[in-house]
Coordinates of C-alpha atoms in Angstrom, one line a residue:
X1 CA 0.0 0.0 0.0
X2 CA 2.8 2.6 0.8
X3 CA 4.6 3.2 -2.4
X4 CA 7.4 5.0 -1.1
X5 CA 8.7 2.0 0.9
X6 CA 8.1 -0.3 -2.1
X7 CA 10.4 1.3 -4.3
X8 CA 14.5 1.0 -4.5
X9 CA 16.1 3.9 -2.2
X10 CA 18.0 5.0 -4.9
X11 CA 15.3 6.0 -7.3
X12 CA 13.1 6.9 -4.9
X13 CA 15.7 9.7 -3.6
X14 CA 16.5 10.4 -7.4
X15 CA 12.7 11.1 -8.5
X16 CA 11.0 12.1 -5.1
X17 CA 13.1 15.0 -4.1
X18 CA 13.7 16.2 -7.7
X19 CA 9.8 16.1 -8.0
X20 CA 9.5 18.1 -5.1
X21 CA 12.7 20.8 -5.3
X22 CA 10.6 21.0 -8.8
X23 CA 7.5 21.5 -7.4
X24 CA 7.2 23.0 -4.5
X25 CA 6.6 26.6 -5.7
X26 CA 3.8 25.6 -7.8
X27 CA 1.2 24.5 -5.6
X28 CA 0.9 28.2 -4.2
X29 CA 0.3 29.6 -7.2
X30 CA -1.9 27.5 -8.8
X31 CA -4.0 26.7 -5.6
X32 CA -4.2 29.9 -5.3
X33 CA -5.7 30.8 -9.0
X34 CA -8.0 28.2 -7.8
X35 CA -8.9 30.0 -4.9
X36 CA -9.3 33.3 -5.5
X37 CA -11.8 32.3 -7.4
X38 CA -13.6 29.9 -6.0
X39 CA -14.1 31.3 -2.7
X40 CA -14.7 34.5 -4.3
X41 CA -16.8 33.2 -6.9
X42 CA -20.2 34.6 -5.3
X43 CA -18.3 38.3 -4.4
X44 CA -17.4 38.2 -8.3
X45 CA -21.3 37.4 -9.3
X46 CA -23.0 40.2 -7.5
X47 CA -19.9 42.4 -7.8
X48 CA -19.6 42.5 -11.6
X49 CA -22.9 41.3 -12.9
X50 CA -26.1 42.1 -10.5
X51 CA -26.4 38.8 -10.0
X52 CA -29.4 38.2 -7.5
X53 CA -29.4 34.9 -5.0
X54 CA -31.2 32.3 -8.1
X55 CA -28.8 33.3 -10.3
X56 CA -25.8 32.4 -7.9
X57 CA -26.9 29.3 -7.7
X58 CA -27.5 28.1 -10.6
X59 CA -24.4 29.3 -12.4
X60 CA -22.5 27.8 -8.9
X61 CA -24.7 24.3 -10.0
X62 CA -23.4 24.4 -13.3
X63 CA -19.7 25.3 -12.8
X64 CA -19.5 22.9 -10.5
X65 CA -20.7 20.4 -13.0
X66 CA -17.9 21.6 -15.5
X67 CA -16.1 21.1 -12.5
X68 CA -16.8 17.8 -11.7
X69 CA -16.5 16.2 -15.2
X70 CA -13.3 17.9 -16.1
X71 CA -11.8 16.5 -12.8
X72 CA -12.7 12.9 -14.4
X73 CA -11.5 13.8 -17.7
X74 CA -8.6 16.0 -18.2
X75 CA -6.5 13.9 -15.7
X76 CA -7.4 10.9 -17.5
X77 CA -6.6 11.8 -20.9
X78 CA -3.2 12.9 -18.9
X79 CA -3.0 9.1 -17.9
X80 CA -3.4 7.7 -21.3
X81 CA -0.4 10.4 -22.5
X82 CA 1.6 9.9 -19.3
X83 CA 2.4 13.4 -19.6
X84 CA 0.6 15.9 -16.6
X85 CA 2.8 19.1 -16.8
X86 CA 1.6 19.8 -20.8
X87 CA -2.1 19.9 -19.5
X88 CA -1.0 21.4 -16.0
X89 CA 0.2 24.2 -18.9
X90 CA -3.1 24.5 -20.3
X91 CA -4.9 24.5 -17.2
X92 CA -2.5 28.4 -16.6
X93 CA -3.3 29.6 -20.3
X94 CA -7.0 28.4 -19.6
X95 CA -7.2 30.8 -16.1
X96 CA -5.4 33.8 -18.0
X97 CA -7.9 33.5 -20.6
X98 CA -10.8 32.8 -17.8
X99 CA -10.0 36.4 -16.6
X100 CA -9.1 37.9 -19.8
X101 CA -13.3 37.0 -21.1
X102 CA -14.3 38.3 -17.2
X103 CA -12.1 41.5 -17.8
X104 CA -13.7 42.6 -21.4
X105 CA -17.3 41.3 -20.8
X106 CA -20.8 42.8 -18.4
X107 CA -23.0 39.9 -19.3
X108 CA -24.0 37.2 -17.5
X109 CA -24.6 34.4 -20.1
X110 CA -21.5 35.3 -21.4
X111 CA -19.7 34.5 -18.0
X112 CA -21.3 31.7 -17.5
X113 CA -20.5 30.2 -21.0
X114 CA -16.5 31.3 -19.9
X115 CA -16.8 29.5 -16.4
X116 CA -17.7 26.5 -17.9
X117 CA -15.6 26.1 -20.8
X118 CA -12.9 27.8 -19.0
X119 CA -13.1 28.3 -15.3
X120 CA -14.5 24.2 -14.8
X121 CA -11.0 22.7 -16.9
X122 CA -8.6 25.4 -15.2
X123 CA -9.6 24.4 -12.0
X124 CA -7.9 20.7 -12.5
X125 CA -4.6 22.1 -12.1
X126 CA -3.6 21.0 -8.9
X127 CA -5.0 17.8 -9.4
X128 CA -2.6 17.4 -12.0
X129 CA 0.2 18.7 -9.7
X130 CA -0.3 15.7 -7.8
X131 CA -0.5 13.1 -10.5
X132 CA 2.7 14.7 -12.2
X133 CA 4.7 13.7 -8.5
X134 CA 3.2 10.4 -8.3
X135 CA 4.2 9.5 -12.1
X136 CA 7.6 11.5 -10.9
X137 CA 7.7 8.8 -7.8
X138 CA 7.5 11.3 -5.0
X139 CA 7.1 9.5 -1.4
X140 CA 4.0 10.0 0.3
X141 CA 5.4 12.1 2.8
X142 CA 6.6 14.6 0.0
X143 CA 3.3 14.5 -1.2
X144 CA 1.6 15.2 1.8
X145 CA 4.3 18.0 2.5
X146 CA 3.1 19.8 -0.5
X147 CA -0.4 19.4 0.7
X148 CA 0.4 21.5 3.3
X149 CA 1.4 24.3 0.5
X150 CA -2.0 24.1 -0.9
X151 CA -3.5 24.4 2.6
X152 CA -1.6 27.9 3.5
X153 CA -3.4 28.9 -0.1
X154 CA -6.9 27.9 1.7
X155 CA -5.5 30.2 5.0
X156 CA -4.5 32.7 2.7
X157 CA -6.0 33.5 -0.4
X158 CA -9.6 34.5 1.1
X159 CA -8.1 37.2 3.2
X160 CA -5.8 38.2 0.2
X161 CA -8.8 38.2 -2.3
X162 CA -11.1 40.3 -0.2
X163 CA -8.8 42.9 0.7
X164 CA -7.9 43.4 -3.1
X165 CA -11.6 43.6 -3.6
X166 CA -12.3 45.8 -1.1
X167 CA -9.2 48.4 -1.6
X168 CA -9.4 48.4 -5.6
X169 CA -13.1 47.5 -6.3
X170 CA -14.1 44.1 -7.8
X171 CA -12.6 44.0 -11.0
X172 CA -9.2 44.4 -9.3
X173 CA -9.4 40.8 -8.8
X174 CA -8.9 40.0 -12.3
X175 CA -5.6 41.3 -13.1
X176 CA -4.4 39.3 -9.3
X177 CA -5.8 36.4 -11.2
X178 CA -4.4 36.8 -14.6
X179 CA -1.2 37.3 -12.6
X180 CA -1.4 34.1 -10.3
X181 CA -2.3 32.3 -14.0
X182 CA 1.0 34.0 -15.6
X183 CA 3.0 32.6 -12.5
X184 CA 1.4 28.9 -13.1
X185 CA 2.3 28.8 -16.5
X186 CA 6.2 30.3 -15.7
X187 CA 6.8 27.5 -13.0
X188 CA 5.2 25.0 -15.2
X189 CA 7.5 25.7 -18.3
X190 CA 9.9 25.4 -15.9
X191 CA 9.2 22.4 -14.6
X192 CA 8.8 21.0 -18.3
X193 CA 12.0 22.6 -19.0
X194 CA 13.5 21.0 -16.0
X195 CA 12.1 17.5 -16.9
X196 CA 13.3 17.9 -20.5
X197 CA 17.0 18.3 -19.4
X198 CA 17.3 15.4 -16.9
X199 CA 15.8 13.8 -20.0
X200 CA 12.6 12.0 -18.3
X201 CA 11.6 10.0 -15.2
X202 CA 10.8 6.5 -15.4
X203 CA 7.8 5.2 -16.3
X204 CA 5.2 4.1 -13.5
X205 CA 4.6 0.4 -13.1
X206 CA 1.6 -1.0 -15.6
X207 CA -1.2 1.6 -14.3
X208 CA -3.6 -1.4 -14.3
X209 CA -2.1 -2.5 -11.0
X210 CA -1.4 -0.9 -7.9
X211 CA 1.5 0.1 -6.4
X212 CA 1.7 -3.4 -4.3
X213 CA 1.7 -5.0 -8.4
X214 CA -1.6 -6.9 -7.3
X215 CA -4.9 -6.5 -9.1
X216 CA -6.8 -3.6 -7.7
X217 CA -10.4 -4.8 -6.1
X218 CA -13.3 -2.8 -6.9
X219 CA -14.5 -3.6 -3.3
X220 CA -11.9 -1.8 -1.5
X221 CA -12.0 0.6 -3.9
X222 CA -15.7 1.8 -3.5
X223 CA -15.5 1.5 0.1
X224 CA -12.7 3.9 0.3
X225 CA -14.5 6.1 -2.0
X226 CA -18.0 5.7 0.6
X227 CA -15.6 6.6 3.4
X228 CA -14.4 9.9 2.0
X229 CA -17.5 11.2 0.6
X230 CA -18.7 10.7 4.3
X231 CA -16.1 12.3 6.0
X232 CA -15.8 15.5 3.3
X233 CA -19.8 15.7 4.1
X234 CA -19.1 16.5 7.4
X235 CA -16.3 18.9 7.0
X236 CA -18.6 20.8 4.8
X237 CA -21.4 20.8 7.2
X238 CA -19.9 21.6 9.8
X239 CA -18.0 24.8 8.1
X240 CA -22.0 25.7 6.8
X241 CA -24.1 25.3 10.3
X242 CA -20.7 27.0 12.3
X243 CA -22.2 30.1 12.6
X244 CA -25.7 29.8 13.2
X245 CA -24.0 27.3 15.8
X246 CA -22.1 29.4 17.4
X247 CA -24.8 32.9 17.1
X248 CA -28.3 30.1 17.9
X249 CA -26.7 27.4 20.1
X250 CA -24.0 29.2 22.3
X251 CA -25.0 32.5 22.0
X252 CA -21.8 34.2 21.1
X253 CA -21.2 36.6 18.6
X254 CA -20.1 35.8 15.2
X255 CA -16.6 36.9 14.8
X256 CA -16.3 33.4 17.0
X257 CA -17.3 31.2 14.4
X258 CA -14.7 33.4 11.9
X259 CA -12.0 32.8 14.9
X260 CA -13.0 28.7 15.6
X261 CA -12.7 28.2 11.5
X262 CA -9.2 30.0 11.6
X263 CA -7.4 28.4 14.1
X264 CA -8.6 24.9 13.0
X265 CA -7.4 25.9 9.5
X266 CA -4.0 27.4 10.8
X267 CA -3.8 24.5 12.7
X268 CA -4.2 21.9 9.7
X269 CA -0.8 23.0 8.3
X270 CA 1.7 21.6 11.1
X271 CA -0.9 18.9 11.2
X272 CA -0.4 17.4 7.5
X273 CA 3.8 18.3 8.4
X274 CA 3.4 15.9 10.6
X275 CA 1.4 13.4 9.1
X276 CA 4.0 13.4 6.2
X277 CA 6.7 12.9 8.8
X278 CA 4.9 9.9 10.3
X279 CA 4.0 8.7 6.9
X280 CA 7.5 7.2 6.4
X281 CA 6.8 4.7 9.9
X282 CA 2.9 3.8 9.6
X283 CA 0.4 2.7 7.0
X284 CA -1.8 5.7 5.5
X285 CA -4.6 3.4 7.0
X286 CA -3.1 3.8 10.3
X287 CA -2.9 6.9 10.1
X288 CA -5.9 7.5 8.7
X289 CA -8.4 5.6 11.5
X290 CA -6.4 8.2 14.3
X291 CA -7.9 11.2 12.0
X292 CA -11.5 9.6 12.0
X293 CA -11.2 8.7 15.8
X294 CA -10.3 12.6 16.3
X295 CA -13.3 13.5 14.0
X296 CA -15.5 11.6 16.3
X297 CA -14.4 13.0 19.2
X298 CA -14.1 16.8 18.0
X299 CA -18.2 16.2 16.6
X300 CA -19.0 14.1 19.2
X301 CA -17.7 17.5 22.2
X302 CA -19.5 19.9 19.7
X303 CA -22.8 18.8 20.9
X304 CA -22.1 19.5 24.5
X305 CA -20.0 22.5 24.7
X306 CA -20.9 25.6 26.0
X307 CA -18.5 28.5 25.6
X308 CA -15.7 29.6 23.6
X309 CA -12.9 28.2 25.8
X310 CA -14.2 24.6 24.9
X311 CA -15.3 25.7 21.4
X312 CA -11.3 26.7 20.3
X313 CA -9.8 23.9 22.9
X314 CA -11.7 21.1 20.3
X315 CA -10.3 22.6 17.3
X316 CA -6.8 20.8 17.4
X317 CA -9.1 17.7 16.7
X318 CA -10.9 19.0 13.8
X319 CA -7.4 20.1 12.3
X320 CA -5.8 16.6 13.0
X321 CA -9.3 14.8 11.7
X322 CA -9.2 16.7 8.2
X323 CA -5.8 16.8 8.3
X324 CA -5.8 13.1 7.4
X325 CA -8.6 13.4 5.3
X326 CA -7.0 16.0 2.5
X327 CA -2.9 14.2 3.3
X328 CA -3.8 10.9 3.4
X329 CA -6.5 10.7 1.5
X330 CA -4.8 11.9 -1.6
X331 CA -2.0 9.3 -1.6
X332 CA -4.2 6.5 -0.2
X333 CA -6.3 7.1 -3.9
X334 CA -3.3 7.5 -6.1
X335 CA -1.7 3.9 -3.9
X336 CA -5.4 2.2 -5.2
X337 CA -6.6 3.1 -7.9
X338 CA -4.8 3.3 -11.4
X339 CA -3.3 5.8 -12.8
X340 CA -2.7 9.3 -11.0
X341 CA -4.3 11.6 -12.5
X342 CA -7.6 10.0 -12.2
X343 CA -6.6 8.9 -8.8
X344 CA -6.4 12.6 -8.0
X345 CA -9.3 13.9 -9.4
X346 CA -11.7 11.4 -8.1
X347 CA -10.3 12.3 -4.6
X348 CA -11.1 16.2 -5.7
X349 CA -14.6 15.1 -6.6
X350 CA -15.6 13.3 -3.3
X351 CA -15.5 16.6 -1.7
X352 CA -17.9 17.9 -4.3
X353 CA -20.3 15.2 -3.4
X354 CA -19.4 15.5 -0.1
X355 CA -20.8 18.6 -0.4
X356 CA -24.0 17.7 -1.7
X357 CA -24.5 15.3 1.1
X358 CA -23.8 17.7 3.8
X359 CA -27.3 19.3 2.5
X360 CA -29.4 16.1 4.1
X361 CA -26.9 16.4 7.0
X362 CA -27.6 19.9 7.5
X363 CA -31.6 19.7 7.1
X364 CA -31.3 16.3 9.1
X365 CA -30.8 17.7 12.5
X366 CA -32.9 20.9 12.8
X367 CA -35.3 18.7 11.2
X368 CA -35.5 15.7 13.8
X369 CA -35.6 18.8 16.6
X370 CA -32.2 18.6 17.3
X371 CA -30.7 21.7 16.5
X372 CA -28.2 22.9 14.9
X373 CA -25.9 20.6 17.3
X374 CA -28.1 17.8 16.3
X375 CA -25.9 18.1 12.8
X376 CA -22.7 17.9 15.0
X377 CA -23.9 15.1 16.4
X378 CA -25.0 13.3 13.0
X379 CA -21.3 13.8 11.4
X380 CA -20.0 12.2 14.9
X381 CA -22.0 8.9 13.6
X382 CA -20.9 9.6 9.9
X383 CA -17.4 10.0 10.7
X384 CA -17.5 6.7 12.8
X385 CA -19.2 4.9 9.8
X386 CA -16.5 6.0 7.8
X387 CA -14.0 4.4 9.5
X388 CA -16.0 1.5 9.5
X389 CA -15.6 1.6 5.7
X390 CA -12.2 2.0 5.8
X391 CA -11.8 -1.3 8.4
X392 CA -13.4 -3.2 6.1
X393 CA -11.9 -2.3 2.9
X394 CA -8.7 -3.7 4.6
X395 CA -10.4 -6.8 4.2
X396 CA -10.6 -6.2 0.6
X397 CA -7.3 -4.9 -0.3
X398 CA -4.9 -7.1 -1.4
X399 CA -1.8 -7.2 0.4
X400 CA 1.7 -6.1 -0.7

């Protein structure tokens, strides 16, 4: 299951930490393209184009359907070439062109028409990051490591984004965009470049089999797959229901929510540094039952708390808990199932259904009269299912 241990020291020192020396300005950057407009998507909607609440939702529906099939897609077709930097390229020119259409255009439909074409395929990028260091034989912990590089993007690029909005007016987040996208597509030439001189890494195994070289079973597989859907559902539920949590349930004002969120994220950084560092002594399984054990716990002391000391003293658990889930998560997929880049974007895509679940979670525990701790307590029992899941797909896996 671990690749990294599998494989020759030799080429693993050769490949991983060239990969990563190679890589590990990019993640920033392109994260960060992704971000500022993502989390500013709505801000950019009403901002730029008098878009009322309907109309942010459908155009977030549909992007996030461009979104979903081009995670599927693009990194498959960079399977079947074995190449993921050339479309990693693409993904840069496609965000400087998303913002160039935003820049020059005051119509709606026309936006829409350039999120979708554009904005759903640019946002594969980092996916592709993460494929291009598996093919490049990058140990776990590497690839963990540079997880934590796209989480300080998450801490970030919100902050970053508003306060270019707010200082220089909407639009002004265009031209930070097209820059990010000119930076992505400078780092990627140069990681092209870079590839092209040392010649070319060797190829992965046959991507039909796992990195163990045994058949991969469809079993484990969709069990994993059940797990993380679960466990993204709850991250996302919880982040929705924090703040009428903490403003309803505790009675504090809402600046608490803002300040519980931000720790946990600031938080999550060391977390995955250390995760990568005990990557290289215990199975990503192992590692990843401690993270649903903490998201238990953290979900499970959310329905009973009742003041801020407690709400910030539980948010070491919630960083830990989907700490695992984004680190470990991503190389457990790419260890599974074949090929990388698919690997990658399926993980990307069970936090967009994730997402979609957390809706029933959400209306689940107002709805039984349980308040809005009653969805705290309804991710405790989804977390633990999850690592039911995960037990059993142990089961399933065949063994190295």
């Amino acid at each position: 299951m671990r690749t990294g241990q599998d494989q020759p020291a030799g080429t693993h020192r050769q490949h991983g930490t060239e990969s990563t020396v190679a890589t590990a300005a990019t993640p920033l950057l392109t994260s960060s393209a992704a971000l500022c407009w993502g989390l500013q998507f709505a801000l950019l909607l009403v901002g730029l184009y008098d878009a009322g609440p309907a109309d942010v939702g459908w155009v977030l529906g549909v992007y996030n359907a461009s979104g979903f099939v081009a995670a599927l897609g693009i990194p498959s077709w960079a399977d079947r070439r074995r190449d993921y930097l050339l479309p990693l390229l693409v993904c840069g020119a496609l965000t400087l062109a998303l913002a160039g259409t935003l820049a020059i255009t005051t119509a709606l439909p026309v936006a829409v028409v350039a999120l979708v074409v554009l904005g759903g395929p640019a946002g594969v990028g980092v996916s592709l990051l993460f494929a291009d260091m598996k093919h490049a034989k990058a140990a776990p912990s590497a690839v963990i490591n540079t997880r934590a590089i796209v989480s300080f993007a998450w801490v970030a690029g919100p902050p970053l984004a508003t306060f270019i909005m707010d200082a220089l007016g909407n639009r002004a987040i265009l031209p930070a965009l097209a820059v990010i996208a000119l930076l992505n597509i400078a780092t990627t030439a140069g990681m092209i470049a870079k590839r092209r001189a040392a010649k070319s890494v060797d190829p992965d195994p046959d991507p039909t089999l796992h990195a163990g070289g045994q058949p991969v079973r469809r079993a484990a597989v969709a069990l994993i797959v059940g797990g993380f859907v679960a466990l993204q559902a709850t991250n996302s539920a919880a982040v929705s229901v924090m703040g009428l949590f903490v403003t309803d349930r505790l009675g504090l004002p809402l600046i608490w929510s803002g300040v519980a969120l931000g720790i946990s994220a600031l938080l999550e950084i060391p977390a995955l540094l250390l995760i990568g560092k005990l990557s290289r002594r215990f199975s990503s399984q192992a590692i990843l039952a401690t993270g649903c054990i903490a998201g238990v716990a953290y979900y499970a002391a959310m329905t009973v708390l009742s003041g801020p000391v407690l709400l910030i003293a539980v948010q070491p658990l919630n960083a830990w808990f989907f700490g695992t889930v984004a680190g470990i998560g991503l190389t457990l997929f790419q260890d599974l199932i074949p090929g990388p880049g698919f690997a990658s974007g399926l993980f990307t895509n069970t936090r967009r259904i994730g997402a979609i679940v957390s809706g029933v979670i959400i209306a689940a525990g107002p709805g039984m009269g349980l308040g809005y701790q009653g969805v705290f307590g309804i991710c405790a029992g989804a977390a633990f299912a999850a690592l039911i899941l995960f037990g059993l797909s142990r089961n399933t896996t065949p063994k190295a």
